[in-house]
Amino acid sequence: MARRGGRAGRGDDDSTLDRIERALDRWPAGMHDLGDPGADVPHGWPVTLLELYMTWDGMRLFGEAIELRPSAEVERRDDRWVIGQAWGDDLAIDDRGRVWRDEDSVWVQDGTSIERWLAGAIDAEAMLYGGDGEFADDVFDAAGELVPAIAVAQVRAQIKRDGRAPGPRLRLARLLRRTAGDDPGHAARIDEARDLLERLVADDPAQPWAWLELARISEERDELAGALDELEAAGDAAAGLDDEAFFWAHAARVAAALGDEPRRAAATARARAGRARVVEDYVAGARDNLEAGELAAAGALIALARALAPRDLAAIELGHRIASISAAAAEAAEAEAAELADGDDDDGDDDDGDDDDADDDGADDDRDADAGADALDDDDPSVN
């Protein structure tokens, strides 16, 4: 592919592609690689995709952050054409011209058209660079991670160009919730996230991950009745999908916390219908996580297993074990913190002399509830 000049012969209309070309032209040579107009673009593609490929038969933008393959390399996969990659994720377009992005093996609708998606993606990626084509100052932290404020601004840029696409709206809601922290604007950011999600599911109720995010917010605010309604809606929206049991398992967990046995039993039945060995899989996954030293992930999975099968002996035994290890780890962390605060290296006894019994079922249930709530921060803690 080679960089080329204007879109000759396209008339005087200022189209989205014209604006995209102007946006790309301001960058130094080498930042982008645009293909020549496509001569043999396949018939049957959506009109917007045909228009794009008749202008540029493939492109690489901002190094290889965004890459659209030449038309000869576009492949049909299920009901979509896979046309390239964006930020390491496969990018596809369906028969209606909608853009899809494969995020952790889940196809998310990231754009309503390729032109709108591309305009937003360019605006978002441009935020990382200065006019000289080098990374701008203060966009990455000391660990090399993107600064949260920049991540939020990038998604807002995508939404500005394509406000109806579900993917960026869901991504913004997640970022707002997860980066809210304890700053003075915490409540406002959470309120904005909830408003985004409520409008998203109003537009399209078949959005299980958006319902899940709403449940996360409700549970964080101790609104368990609302969280249960939202998790049941997530389960309904996920009907027939690989992750269906995951949503119903969380619904069972919250129903158990509310003491609503009929709804817990109903959620359990739906989870088992979606994945017959869901309890056994979660117990096995929790055991694997524990052996790998991933205590939080182990606790999250066992909380789901125990919500689905409160009398399952394997889940109960492993839950006791995880609770005991968690308690010991918490005590060690507290002792270390106190030692650092006091500047005292004395290994004396606990001040209260208590020896907490980690095998107490009530304590275990509390820890299971906390672990299950934490699991809502994992998109899918299921095991294969």
GROMACS .gro file of C-alpha atoms in nm:
model
  384
    1MET     CA    1   0.000   0.000   0.000
    2ALA     CA    2   0.115   0.350  -0.069
    3ARG     CA    3   0.006   0.691   0.049
    4ARG     CA    4  -0.199   0.868  -0.212
    5GLY     CA    5  -0.337   1.213  -0.275
    6GLY     CA    6  -0.693   1.342  -0.297
    7ARG     CA    7  -1.006   1.154  -0.393
    8ALA     CA    8  -1.007   1.267  -0.755
    9GLY     CA    9  -1.331   1.246  -0.947
   10ARG     CA   10  -1.550   1.224  -0.637
   11GLY     CA   11  -1.727   1.553  -0.698
   12ASP     CA   12  -1.765   1.850  -0.467
   13ASP     CA   13  -1.968   1.683  -0.189
   14ASP     CA   14  -1.794   1.690   0.147
   15SER     CA   15  -1.846   1.329   0.249
   16THR     CA   16  -1.731   1.149   0.562
   17LEU     CA   17  -1.450   0.993   0.357
   18ASP     CA   18  -1.339   1.339   0.243
   19ARG     CA   19  -1.322   1.452   0.605
   20ILE     CA   20  -1.132   1.136   0.697
   21GLU     CA   21  -0.877   1.201   0.426
   22ARG     CA   22  -0.824   1.559   0.544
   23ALA     CA   23  -0.777   1.435   0.900
   24LEU     CA   24  -0.512   1.187   0.786
   25ASP     CA   25  -0.331   1.434   0.562
   26ARG     CA   26  -0.222   1.651   0.856
   27TRP     CA   27   0.004   1.379   0.997
   28PRO     CA   28   0.374   1.332   0.911
   29ALA     CA   29   0.471   1.091   0.636
   30GLY     CA   30   0.487   0.732   0.757
   31MET     CA   31   0.209   0.760   1.015
   32HIS     CA   32  -0.045   0.613   0.775
   33ASP     CA   33  -0.033   0.382   0.474
   34LEU     CA   34  -0.334   0.407   0.241
   35GLY     CA   35  -0.404   0.169  -0.044
   36ASP     CA   36  -0.489   0.267  -0.399
   37PRO     CA   37  -0.854   0.258  -0.509
   38GLY     CA   38  -0.987  -0.097  -0.529
   39ALA     CA   39  -1.040  -0.228  -0.881
   40ASP     CA   40  -1.190  -0.568  -0.799
   41VAL     CA   41  -1.401  -0.509  -0.490
   42PRO     CA   42  -1.638  -0.806  -0.441
   43HIS     CA   43  -2.006  -0.759  -0.516
   44GLY     CA   44  -2.248  -0.810  -0.228
   45TRP     CA   45  -2.066  -0.596   0.025
   46PRO     CA   46  -2.261  -0.324   0.210
   47VAL     CA   47  -2.262   0.005   0.021
   48THR     CA   48  -2.052   0.191   0.280
   49LEU     CA   49  -1.784  -0.078   0.271
   50LEU     CA   50  -1.779  -0.073  -0.110
   51GLU     CA   51  -1.737   0.305  -0.106
   52LEU     CA   52  -1.448   0.282   0.138
   53TYR     CA   53  -1.264   0.013  -0.058
   54MET     CA   54  -1.323   0.188  -0.390
   55THR     CA   55  -1.137   0.480  -0.231
   56TRP     CA   56  -0.864   0.290  -0.045
   57ASP     CA   57  -0.813  -0.083  -0.091
   58GLY     CA   58  -0.686  -0.137   0.262
   59MET     CA   59  -0.502   0.088   0.505
   60ARG     CA   60  -0.275   0.097   0.810
   61LEU     CA   61  -0.323   0.390   1.046
   62PHE     CA   62  -0.106   0.511   1.333
   63GLY     CA   63   0.150   0.241   1.272
   64GLU     CA   64  -0.060  -0.073   1.299
   65ALA     CA   65  -0.310   0.040   1.562
   66ILE     CA   66  -0.585   0.026   1.300
   67GLU     CA   67  -0.549  -0.199   0.998
   68LEU     CA   68  -0.799  -0.274   0.720
   69ARG     CA   69  -0.689  -0.558   0.493
   70PRO     CA   70  -0.680  -0.530   0.113
   71SER     CA   71  -1.005  -0.661  -0.037
   72ALA     CA   72  -0.836  -0.980  -0.159
   73GLU     CA   73  -0.756  -1.071   0.204
   74VAL     CA   74  -1.100  -1.003   0.350
   75GLU     CA   75  -1.255  -1.330   0.472
   76ARG     CA   76  -1.610  -1.437   0.535
   77ARG     CA   77  -1.655  -1.576   0.886
   78ASP     CA   78  -2.002  -1.691   0.987
   79ASP     CA   79  -2.232  -1.398   0.907
   80ARG     CA   80  -1.962  -1.129   0.886
   81TRP     CA   81  -1.669  -1.017   0.675
   82VAL     CA   82  -1.351  -0.990   0.880
   83ILE     CA   83  -1.183  -0.682   0.735
   84GLY     CA   84  -0.890  -0.618   0.969
   85GLN     CA   85  -0.790  -0.536   1.324
   86ALA     CA   86  -0.822  -0.245   1.564
   87TRP     CA   87  -0.611  -0.223   1.880
   88GLY     CA   88  -0.534  -0.594   1.854
   89ASP     CA   89  -0.898  -0.705   1.813
   90ASP     CA   90  -1.046  -0.853   1.497
   91LEU     CA   91  -1.274  -0.613   1.311
   92ALA     CA   92  -1.571  -0.727   1.102
   93ILE     CA   93  -1.872  -0.589   0.918
   94ASP     CA   94  -2.209  -0.756   0.873
   95ASP     CA   95  -2.458  -0.755   0.586
   96ARG     CA   96  -2.627  -0.445   0.726
   97GLY     CA   97  -2.298  -0.252   0.728
   98ARG     CA   98  -2.257  -0.255   1.108
   99VAL     CA   99  -1.904  -0.278   1.249
  100TRP     CA  100  -1.817  -0.549   1.503
  101ARG     CA  101  -1.512  -0.587   1.723
  102ASP     CA  102  -1.401  -0.915   1.882
  103GLU     CA  103  -1.336  -0.827   2.247
  104ASP     CA  104  -1.213  -1.133   2.440
  105SER     CA  105  -1.398  -1.370   2.204
  106VAL     CA  106  -1.723  -1.171   2.231
  107TRP     CA  107  -1.839  -0.986   1.920
  108VAL     CA  108  -1.944  -0.633   2.021
  109GLN     CA  109  -2.113  -0.392   1.782
  110ASP     CA  110  -1.862  -0.108   1.771
  111GLY     CA  111  -2.009   0.104   1.492
  112THR     CA  112  -2.326   0.163   1.293
  113SER     CA  113  -2.128   0.206   0.969
  114ILE     CA  114  -1.765   0.170   0.865
  115GLU     CA  115  -1.734   0.540   0.783
  116ARG     CA  116  -1.864   0.659   1.120
  117TRP     CA  117  -1.657   0.397   1.301
  118LEU     CA  118  -1.341   0.495   1.115
  119ALA     CA  119  -1.390   0.866   1.184
  120GLY     CA  120  -1.429   0.798   1.556
  121ALA     CA  121  -1.137   0.556   1.569
  122ILE     CA  122  -0.907   0.810   1.404
  123ASP     CA  123  -1.015   1.085   1.645
  124ALA     CA  124  -0.959   0.852   1.940
  125GLU     CA  125  -0.615   0.728   1.838
  126ALA     CA  126  -0.499   1.080   1.743
  127MET     CA  127  -0.524   1.178   2.111
  128LEU     CA  128  -0.212   0.975   2.185
  129TYR     CA  129   0.015   1.171   1.952
  130GLY     CA  130   0.163   1.515   1.913
  131GLY     CA  131   0.179   1.694   1.581
  132ASP     CA  132   0.525   1.549   1.516
  133GLY     CA  133   0.389   1.195   1.516
  134GLU     CA  134   0.549   1.105   1.850
  135PHE     CA  135   0.354   1.001   2.158
  136ALA     CA  136   0.224   1.302   2.348
  137ASP     CA  137   0.335   1.373   2.703
  138ASP     CA  138   0.129   1.245   2.993
  139VAL     CA  139  -0.086   0.994   2.803
  140PHE     CA  140   0.079   0.695   2.972
  141ASP     CA  141   0.158   0.643   3.338
  142ALA     CA  142   0.487   0.519   3.486
  143ALA     CA  143   0.382   0.158   3.424
  144GLY     CA  144   0.315   0.228   3.058
  145GLU     CA  145  -0.064   0.209   3.100
  146LEU     CA  146  -0.299   0.456   2.938
  147VAL     CA  147  -0.398   0.736   3.175
  148PRO     CA  148  -0.768   0.688   3.268
  149ALA     CA  149  -0.864   1.040   3.163
  150ILE     CA  150  -0.726   0.976   2.815
  151ALA     CA  151  -0.902   0.640   2.790
  152VAL     CA  152  -1.232   0.808   2.877
  153ALA     CA  153  -1.169   1.090   2.628
  154GLN     CA  154  -1.093   0.839   2.353
  155VAL     CA  155  -1.424   0.659   2.397
  156ARG     CA  156  -1.611   0.990   2.414
  157ALA     CA  157  -1.454   1.076   2.077
  158GLN     CA  158  -1.591   0.755   1.928
  159ILE     CA  159  -1.937   0.821   2.067
  160LYS     CA  160  -1.933   1.175   1.928
  161ARG     CA  161  -1.889   1.032   1.578
  162ASP     CA  162  -2.121   0.734   1.619
  163GLY     CA  163  -2.356   0.788   1.910
  164ARG     CA  164  -2.585   0.492   1.840
  165ALA     CA  165  -2.320   0.219   1.848
  166PRO     CA  166  -2.356   0.002   2.163
  167GLY     CA  167  -1.989  -0.093   2.205
  168PRO     CA  168  -1.839   0.250   2.280
  169ARG     CA  169  -2.131   0.341   2.507
  170LEU     CA  170  -2.082   0.024   2.711
  171ARG     CA  171  -1.707   0.079   2.718
  172LEU     CA  172  -1.751   0.436   2.845
  173ALA     CA  173  -1.988   0.323   3.119
  174ARG     CA  174  -1.736   0.064   3.235
  175LEU     CA  175  -1.455   0.316   3.236
  176LEU     CA  176  -1.658   0.572   3.429
  177ARG     CA  177  -1.748   0.319   3.694
  178ARG     CA  178  -1.404   0.164   3.726
  179THR     CA  179  -1.211   0.491   3.731
  180ALA     CA  180  -1.451   0.686   3.954
  181GLY     CA  181  -1.249   0.605   4.266
  182ASP     CA  182  -1.298   0.836   4.562
  183ASP     CA  183  -1.270   1.166   4.378
  184PRO     CA  184  -1.528   1.438   4.450
  185GLY     CA  185  -1.707   1.363   4.124
  186HIS     CA  186  -1.747   0.993   4.204
  187ALA     CA  187  -2.126   0.995   4.234
  188ALA     CA  188  -2.169   1.204   3.920
  189ARG     CA  189  -1.952   0.965   3.718
  190ILE     CA  190  -2.150   0.664   3.840
  191ASP     CA  191  -2.475   0.846   3.763
  192GLU     CA  192  -2.351   0.916   3.410
  193ALA     CA  193  -2.255   0.551   3.366
  194ARG     CA  194  -2.597   0.437   3.482
  195ASP     CA  195  -2.771   0.685   3.252
  196LEU     CA  196  -2.564   0.564   2.955
  197LEU     CA  197  -2.651   0.202   3.030
  198GLU     CA  198  -3.020   0.267   3.086
  199ARG     CA  199  -3.045   0.443   2.751
  200LEU     CA  200  -2.847   0.162   2.588
  201VAL     CA  201  -3.078  -0.116   2.709
  202ALA     CA  202  -3.382   0.100   2.627
  203ASP     CA  203  -3.255   0.119   2.268
  204ASP     CA  204  -3.172  -0.251   2.259
  205PRO     CA  205  -3.277  -0.478   2.548
  206ALA     CA  206  -3.072  -0.765   2.399
  207GLN     CA  207  -2.751  -0.631   2.558
  208PRO     CA  208  -2.656  -0.874   2.839
  209TRP     CA  209  -2.327  -0.703   2.924
  210ALA     CA  210  -2.500  -0.366   2.959
  211TRP     CA  211  -2.755  -0.522   3.196
  212LEU     CA  212  -2.463  -0.672   3.390
  213GLU     CA  213  -2.298  -0.331   3.427
  214LEU     CA  214  -2.626  -0.189   3.555
  215ALA     CA  215  -2.640  -0.471   3.811
  216ARG     CA  216  -2.283  -0.391   3.919
  217ILE     CA  217  -2.381  -0.032   3.990
  218SER     CA  218  -2.698  -0.135   4.172
  219GLU     CA  219  -2.513  -0.385   4.389
  220GLU     CA  220  -2.238  -0.136   4.472
  221ARG     CA  221  -2.514   0.096   4.594
  222ASP     CA  222  -2.678  -0.184   4.798
  223GLU     CA  223  -2.981  -0.183   4.569
  224LEU     CA  224  -3.002  -0.562   4.556
  225ALA     CA  225  -3.361  -0.584   4.436
  226GLY     CA  226  -3.274  -0.373   4.134
  227ALA     CA  227  -2.956  -0.572   4.076
  228LEU     CA  228  -3.155  -0.896   4.068
  229ASP     CA  229  -3.401  -0.754   3.814
  230GLU     CA  230  -3.109  -0.643   3.597
  231LEU     CA  231  -2.928  -0.976   3.621
  232GLU     CA  232  -3.243  -1.162   3.521
  233ALA     CA  233  -3.275  -0.927   3.224
  234ALA     CA  234  -2.910  -1.004   3.140
  235GLY     CA  235  -2.985  -1.376   3.151
  236ASP     CA  236  -3.285  -1.335   2.922
  237ALA     CA  237  -3.078  -1.123   2.682
  238ALA     CA  238  -2.805  -1.391   2.677
  239ALA     CA  239  -3.042  -1.677   2.595
  240GLY     CA  240  -2.864  -1.925   2.371
  241LEU     CA  241  -2.522  -1.761   2.412
  242ASP     CA  242  -2.219  -1.936   2.560
  243ASP     CA  243  -2.225  -1.701   2.861
  244GLU     CA  244  -2.592  -1.751   2.949
  245ALA     CA  245  -2.520  -1.958   3.263
  246PHE     CA  246  -2.281  -1.692   3.393
  247PHE     CA  247  -2.554  -1.428   3.412
  248TRP     CA  248  -2.802  -1.664   3.573
  249ALA     CA  249  -2.542  -1.774   3.828
  250HIS     CA  250  -2.505  -1.412   3.939
  251ALA     CA  251  -2.883  -1.378   3.952
  252ALA     CA  252  -2.891  -1.683   4.181
  253ARG     CA  253  -2.621  -1.530   4.402
  254VAL     CA  254  -2.809  -1.202   4.447
  255ALA     CA  255  -3.142  -1.384   4.498
  256ALA     CA  256  -2.974  -1.586   4.774
  257ALA     CA  257  -2.846  -1.267   4.934
  258LEU     CA  258  -3.202  -1.135   4.932
  259GLY     CA  259  -3.337  -1.459   5.077
  260ASP     CA  260  -3.559  -1.503   4.771
  261GLU     CA  261  -3.551  -1.882   4.735
  262PRO     CA  262  -3.803  -1.908   4.447
  263ARG     CA  263  -3.603  -1.670   4.230
  264ARG     CA  264  -3.274  -1.835   4.332
  265ALA     CA  265  -3.413  -2.175   4.231
  266ALA     CA  266  -3.548  -2.035   3.904
  267ALA     CA  267  -3.214  -1.873   3.822
  268THR     CA  268  -3.035  -2.198   3.904
  269ALA     CA  269  -3.261  -2.389   3.666
  270ARG     CA  270  -3.188  -2.140   3.388
  271ALA     CA  271  -2.813  -2.160   3.456
  272ARG     CA  272  -2.818  -2.541   3.442
  273ALA     CA  273  -3.023  -2.529   3.123
  274GLY     CA  274  -2.755  -2.314   2.964
  275ARG     CA  275  -2.468  -2.522   3.101
  276ALA     CA  276  -2.553  -2.858   3.253
  277ARG     CA  277  -2.233  -2.893   3.458
  278VAL     CA  278  -2.210  -2.530   3.561
  279VAL     CA  279  -2.159  -2.604   3.933
  280GLU     CA  280  -1.895  -2.868   3.869
  281ASP     CA  281  -1.719  -2.638   3.622
  282TYR     CA  282  -1.716  -2.349   3.867
  283VAL     CA  283  -1.582  -2.567   4.148
  284ALA     CA  284  -1.308  -2.702   3.921
  285GLY     CA  285  -1.226  -2.352   3.802
  286ALA     CA  286  -1.209  -2.222   4.158
  287ARG     CA  287  -0.974  -2.507   4.251
  288ASP     CA  288  -0.749  -2.428   3.954
  289ASN     CA  289  -0.745  -2.059   4.044
  290LEU     CA  290  -0.658  -2.138   4.404
  291GLU     CA  291  -0.368  -2.359   4.300
  292ALA     CA  292  -0.247  -2.077   4.074
  293GLY     CA  293  -0.253  -1.834   4.367
  294GLU     CA  294  -0.547  -1.637   4.226
  295LEU     CA  295  -0.743  -1.614   4.548
  296ALA     CA  296  -0.995  -1.350   4.441
  297ALA     CA  297  -1.087  -1.537   4.123
  298ALA     CA  298  -1.123  -1.860   4.322
  299GLY     CA  299  -1.352  -1.690   4.572
  300ALA     CA  300  -1.563  -1.539   4.294
  301LEU     CA  301  -1.623  -1.874   4.127
  302ILE     CA  302  -1.697  -2.063   4.447
  303ALA     CA  303  -1.948  -1.794   4.546
  304LEU     CA  304  -2.137  -1.862   4.225
  305ALA     CA  305  -2.116  -2.238   4.272
  306ARG     CA  306  -2.253  -2.216   4.628
  307ALA     CA  307  -2.536  -1.987   4.518
  308LEU     CA  308  -2.638  -2.240   4.255
  309ALA     CA  309  -2.594  -2.544   4.481
  310PRO     CA  310  -2.596  -2.447   4.850
  311ARG     CA  311  -2.572  -2.814   4.961
  312ASP     CA  312  -2.299  -2.924   4.720
  313LEU     CA  313  -2.032  -3.079   4.944
  314ALA     CA  314  -1.741  -3.008   4.709
  315ALA     CA  315  -1.841  -2.641   4.687
  316ILE     CA  316  -1.887  -2.615   5.063
  317GLU     CA  317  -1.548  -2.776   5.138
  318LEU     CA  318  -1.364  -2.560   4.889
  319GLY     CA  319  -1.549  -2.253   5.012
  320HIS     CA  320  -1.427  -2.324   5.367
  321ARG     CA  321  -1.073  -2.364   5.241
  322ILE     CA  322  -1.078  -2.040   5.043
  323ALA     CA  323  -1.232  -1.854   5.338
  324SER     CA  324  -0.960  -1.984   5.570
  325ILE     CA  325  -0.682  -1.881   5.334
  326SER     CA  326  -0.848  -1.541   5.279
  327ALA     CA  327  -0.875  -1.482   5.653
  328ALA     CA  328  -0.511  -1.574   5.708
  329ALA     CA  329  -0.402  -1.347   5.424
  330ALA     CA  330  -0.609  -1.060   5.562
  331GLU     CA  331  -0.464  -1.106   5.910
  332ALA     CA  332  -0.111  -1.114   5.774
  333ALA     CA  333  -0.174  -0.796   5.573
  334GLU     CA  334  -0.317  -0.619   5.877
  335ALA     CA  335  -0.022  -0.726   6.091
  336GLU     CA  336   0.224  -0.604   5.831
  337ALA     CA  337   0.042  -0.271   5.798
  338ALA     CA  338   0.038  -0.224   6.175
  339GLU     CA  339   0.406  -0.312   6.196
  340LEU     CA  340   0.494  -0.056   5.931
  341ALA     CA  341   0.278   0.208   6.097
  342ASP     CA  342   0.426   0.152   6.441
  343GLY     CA  343   0.781   0.090   6.325
  344ASP     CA  344   0.771  -0.215   6.555
  345ASP     CA  345   0.914  -0.550   6.448
  346ASP     CA  346   0.774  -0.733   6.752
  347ASP     CA  347   0.584  -1.050   6.656
  348GLY     CA  348   0.353  -1.043   6.957
  349ASP     CA  349   0.004  -1.193   6.992
  350ASP     CA  350  -0.309  -1.033   6.850
  351ASP     CA  351  -0.441  -0.754   7.070
  352ASP     CA  352  -0.783  -0.914   7.112
  353GLY     CA  353  -0.654  -1.267   7.152
  354ASP     CA  354  -0.922  -1.397   6.914
  355ASP     CA  355  -0.863  -1.694   6.691
  356ASP     CA  356  -1.126  -1.652   6.421
  357ASP     CA  357  -1.279  -1.980   6.304
  358ALA     CA  358  -1.270  -1.972   5.925
  359ASP     CA  359  -1.489  -2.282   5.911
  360ASP     CA  360  -1.789  -2.095   6.047
  361ASP     CA  361  -2.061  -2.127   5.784
  362GLY     CA  362  -2.201  -1.780   5.851
  363ALA     CA  363  -1.861  -1.619   5.802
  364ASP     CA  364  -1.809  -1.824   5.489
  365ASP     CA  365  -2.141  -1.711   5.349
  366ASP     CA  366  -2.049  -1.346   5.408
  367ARG     CA  367  -1.717  -1.396   5.231
  368ASP     CA  368  -1.892  -1.580   4.946
  369ALA     CA  369  -2.131  -1.287   4.903
  370ASP     CA  370  -1.843  -1.040   4.896
  371ALA     CA  371  -1.646  -1.255   4.650
  372GLY     CA  372  -1.949  -1.292   4.427
  373ALA     CA  373  -1.999  -0.917   4.418
  374ASP     CA  374  -1.633  -0.877   4.329
  375ALA     CA  375  -1.685  -1.126   4.047
  376LEU     CA  376  -1.912  -0.877   3.876
  377ASP     CA  377  -1.593  -0.689   3.790
  378ASP     CA  378  -1.485  -0.986   3.576
  379ASP     CA  379  -1.654  -0.994   3.236
  380ASP     CA  380  -1.678  -1.369   3.253
  381PRO     CA  381  -1.509  -1.581   3.519
  382SER     CA  382  -1.643  -1.899   3.358
  383VAL     CA  383  -1.415  -2.190   3.289
  384ASN     CA  384  -1.390  -2.396   2.974
   0.00000   0.00000   0.00000
